[in-house]
PDB file of C-alpha atoms in Angstrom:
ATOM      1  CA  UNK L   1       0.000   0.000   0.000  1.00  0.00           C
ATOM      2  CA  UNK L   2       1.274   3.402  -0.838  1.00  0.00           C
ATOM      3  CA  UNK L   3       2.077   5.950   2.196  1.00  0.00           C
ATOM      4  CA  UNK L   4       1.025   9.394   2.036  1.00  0.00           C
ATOM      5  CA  UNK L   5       2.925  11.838   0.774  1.00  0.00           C
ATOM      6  CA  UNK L   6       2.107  15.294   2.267  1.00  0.00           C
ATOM      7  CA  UNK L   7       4.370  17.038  -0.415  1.00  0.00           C
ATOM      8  CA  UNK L   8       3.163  15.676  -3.418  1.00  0.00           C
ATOM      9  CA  UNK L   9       2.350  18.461  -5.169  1.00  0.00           C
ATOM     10  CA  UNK L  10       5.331  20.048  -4.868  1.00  0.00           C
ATOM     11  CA  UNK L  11       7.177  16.815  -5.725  1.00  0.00           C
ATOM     12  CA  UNK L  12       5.613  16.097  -9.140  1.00  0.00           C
ATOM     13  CA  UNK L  13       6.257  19.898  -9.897  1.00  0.00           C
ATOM     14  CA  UNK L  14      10.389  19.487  -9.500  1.00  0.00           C
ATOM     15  CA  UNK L  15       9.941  15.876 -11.143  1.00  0.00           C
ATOM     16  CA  UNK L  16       8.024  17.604 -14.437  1.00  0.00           C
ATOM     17  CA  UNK L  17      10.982  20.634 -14.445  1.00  0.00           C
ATOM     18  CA  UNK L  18      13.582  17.518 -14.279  1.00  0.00           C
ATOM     19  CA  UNK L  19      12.497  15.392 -17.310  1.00  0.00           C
ATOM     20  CA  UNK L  20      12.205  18.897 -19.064  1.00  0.00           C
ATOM     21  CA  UNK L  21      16.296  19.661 -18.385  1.00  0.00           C
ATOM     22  CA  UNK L  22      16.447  15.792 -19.119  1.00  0.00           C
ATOM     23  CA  UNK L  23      14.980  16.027 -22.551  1.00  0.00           C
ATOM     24  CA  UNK L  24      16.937  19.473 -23.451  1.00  0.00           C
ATOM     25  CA  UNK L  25      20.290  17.336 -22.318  1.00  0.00           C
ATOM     26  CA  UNK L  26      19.136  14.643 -24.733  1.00  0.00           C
ATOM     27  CA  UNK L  27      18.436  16.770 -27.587  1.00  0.00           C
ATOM     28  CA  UNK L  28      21.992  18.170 -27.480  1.00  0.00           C
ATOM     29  CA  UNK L  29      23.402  15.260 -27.947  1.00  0.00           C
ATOM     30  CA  UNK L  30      20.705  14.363 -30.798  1.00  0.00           C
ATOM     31  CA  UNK L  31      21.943  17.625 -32.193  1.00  0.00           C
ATOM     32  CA  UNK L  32      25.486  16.860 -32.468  1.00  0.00           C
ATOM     33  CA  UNK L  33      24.428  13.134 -33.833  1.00  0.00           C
ATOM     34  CA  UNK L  34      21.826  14.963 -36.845  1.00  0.00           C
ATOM     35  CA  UNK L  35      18.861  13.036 -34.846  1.00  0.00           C
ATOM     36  CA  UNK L  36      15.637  14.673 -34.545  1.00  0.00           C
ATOM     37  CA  UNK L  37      15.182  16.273 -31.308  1.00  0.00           C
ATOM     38  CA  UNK L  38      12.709  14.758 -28.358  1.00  0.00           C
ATOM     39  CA  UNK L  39       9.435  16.718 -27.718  1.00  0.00           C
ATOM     40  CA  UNK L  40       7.670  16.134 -23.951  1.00  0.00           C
ATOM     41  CA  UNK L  41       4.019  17.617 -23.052  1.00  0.00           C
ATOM     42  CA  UNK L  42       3.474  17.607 -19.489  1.00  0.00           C
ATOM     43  CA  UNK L  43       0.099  17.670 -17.512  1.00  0.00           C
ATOM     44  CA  UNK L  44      -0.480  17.445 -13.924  1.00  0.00           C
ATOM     45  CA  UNK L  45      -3.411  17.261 -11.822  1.00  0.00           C
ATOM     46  CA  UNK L  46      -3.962  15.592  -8.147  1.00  0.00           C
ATOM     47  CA  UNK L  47      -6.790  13.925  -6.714  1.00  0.00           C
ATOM     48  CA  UNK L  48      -7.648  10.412  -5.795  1.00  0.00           C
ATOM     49  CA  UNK L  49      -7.313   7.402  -8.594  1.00  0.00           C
ATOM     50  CA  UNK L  50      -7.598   3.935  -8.381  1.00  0.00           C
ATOM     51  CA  UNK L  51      -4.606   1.740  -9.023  1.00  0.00           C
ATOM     52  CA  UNK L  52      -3.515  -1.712  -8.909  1.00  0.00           C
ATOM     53  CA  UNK L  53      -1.906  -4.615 -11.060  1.00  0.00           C
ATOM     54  CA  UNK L  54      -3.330  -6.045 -13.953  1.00  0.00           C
ATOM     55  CA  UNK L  55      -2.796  -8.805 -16.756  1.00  0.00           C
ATOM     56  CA  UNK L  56      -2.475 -12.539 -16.089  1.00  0.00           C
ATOM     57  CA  UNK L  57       0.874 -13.266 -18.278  1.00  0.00           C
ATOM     58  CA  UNK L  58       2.728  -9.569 -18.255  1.00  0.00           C
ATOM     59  CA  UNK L  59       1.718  -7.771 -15.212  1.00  0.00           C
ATOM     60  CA  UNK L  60       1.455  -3.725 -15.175  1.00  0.00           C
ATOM     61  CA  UNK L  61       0.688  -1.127 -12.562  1.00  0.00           C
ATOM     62  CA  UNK L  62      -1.580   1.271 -13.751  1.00  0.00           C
ATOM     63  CA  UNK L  63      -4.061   3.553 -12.659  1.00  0.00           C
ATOM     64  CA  UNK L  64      -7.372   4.714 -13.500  1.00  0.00           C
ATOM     65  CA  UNK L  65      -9.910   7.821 -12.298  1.00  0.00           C
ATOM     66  CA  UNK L  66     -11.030  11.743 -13.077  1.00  0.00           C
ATOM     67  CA  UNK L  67      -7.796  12.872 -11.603  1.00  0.00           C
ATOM     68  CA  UNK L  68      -5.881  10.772 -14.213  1.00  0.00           C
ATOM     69  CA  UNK L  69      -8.298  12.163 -17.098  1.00  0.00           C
ATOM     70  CA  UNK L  70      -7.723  15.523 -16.355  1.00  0.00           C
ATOM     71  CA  UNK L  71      -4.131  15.586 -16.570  1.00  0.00           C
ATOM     72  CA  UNK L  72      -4.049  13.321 -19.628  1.00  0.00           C
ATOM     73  CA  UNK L  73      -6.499  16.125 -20.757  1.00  0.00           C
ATOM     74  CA  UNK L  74      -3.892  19.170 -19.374  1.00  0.00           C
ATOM     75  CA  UNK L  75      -0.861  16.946 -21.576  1.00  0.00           C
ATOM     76  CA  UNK L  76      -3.011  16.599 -24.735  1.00  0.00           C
ATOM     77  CA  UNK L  77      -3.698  19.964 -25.105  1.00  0.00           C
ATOM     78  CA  UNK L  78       0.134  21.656 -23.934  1.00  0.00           C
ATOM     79  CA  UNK L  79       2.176  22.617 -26.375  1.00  0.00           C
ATOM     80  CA  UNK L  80       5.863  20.812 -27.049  1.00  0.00           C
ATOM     81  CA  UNK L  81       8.180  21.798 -23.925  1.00  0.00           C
ATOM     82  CA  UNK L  82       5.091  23.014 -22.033  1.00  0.00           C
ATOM     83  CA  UNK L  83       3.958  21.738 -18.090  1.00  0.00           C
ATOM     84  CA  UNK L  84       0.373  22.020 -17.870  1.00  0.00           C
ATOM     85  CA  UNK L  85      -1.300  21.929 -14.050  1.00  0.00           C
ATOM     86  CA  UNK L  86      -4.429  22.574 -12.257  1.00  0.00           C
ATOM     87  CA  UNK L  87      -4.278  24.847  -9.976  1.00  0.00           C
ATOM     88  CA  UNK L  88      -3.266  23.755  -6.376  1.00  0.00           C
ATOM     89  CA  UNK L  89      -4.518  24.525  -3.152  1.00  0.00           C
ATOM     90  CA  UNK L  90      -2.140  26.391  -0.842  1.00  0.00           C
ATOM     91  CA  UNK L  91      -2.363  23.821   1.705  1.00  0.00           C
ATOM     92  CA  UNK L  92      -0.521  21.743  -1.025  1.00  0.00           C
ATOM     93  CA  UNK L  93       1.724  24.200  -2.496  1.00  0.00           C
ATOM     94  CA  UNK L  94       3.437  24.399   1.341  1.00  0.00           C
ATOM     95  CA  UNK L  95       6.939  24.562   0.759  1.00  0.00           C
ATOM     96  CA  UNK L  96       7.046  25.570  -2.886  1.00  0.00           C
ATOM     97  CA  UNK L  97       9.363  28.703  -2.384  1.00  0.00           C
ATOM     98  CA  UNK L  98      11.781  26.797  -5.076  1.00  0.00           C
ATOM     99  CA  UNK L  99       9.387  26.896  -7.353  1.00  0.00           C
ATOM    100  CA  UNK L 100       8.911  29.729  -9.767  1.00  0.00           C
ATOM    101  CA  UNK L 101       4.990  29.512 -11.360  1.00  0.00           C
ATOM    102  CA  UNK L 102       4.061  31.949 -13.912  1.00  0.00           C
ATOM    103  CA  UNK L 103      -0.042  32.323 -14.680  1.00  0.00           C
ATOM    104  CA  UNK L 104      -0.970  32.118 -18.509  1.00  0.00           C
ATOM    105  CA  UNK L 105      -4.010  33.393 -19.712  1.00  0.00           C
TER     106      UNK L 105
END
């Protein structure tokens, strides 16, 4: 059973801005190499989900629910290079003085 995880929020945040520098790292050396660079869409969203194992010969762990919908939804519709969140209660944003967020219209 997962544990709680009272930063969250905050966590997935840093985690989304760190496959971003990932993917810019990547597509320097795709530069040098002539290779098409990597594109990444990012959407976040938190809420409850169901999750669990599934399959009878290759098992996954996947998850299901609104909350999963909505930031499929928030990835979908971001542009190339673009994190795309719902906006987060305070009470979940506690701590997130390292993090710089800029409103768009």
């Amino acid at each position: 059973m997962p544990e709680a995880n009272t930063t969250h929020a905050v966590d997935v945040c840093l985690a989304a801005l760190e496959f971003q520098d990932y993917v810019s790292r990547m597509n320097e050396q795709r530069s040098k190499m002539r290779l098409t660079p990597l594109e990444i869409k990012i959407g976040i969203h938190t809420g409850s989900v169901m999750a669990g194992v599934v399959g009878t010969a290759k098992f996954t762990y996947d998850i299901w629910g609104v909350a999963v919908n909505i930031a499929e939804r928030l990835e979908s519709a971001g542009e190339a290079g673009q994190i795309n969140r719902t906006r987060l209660p305070n009470d979940r944003m506690a701590g997130a003085n390292r993090l710089i967020l800029r409103k768009t219209e």
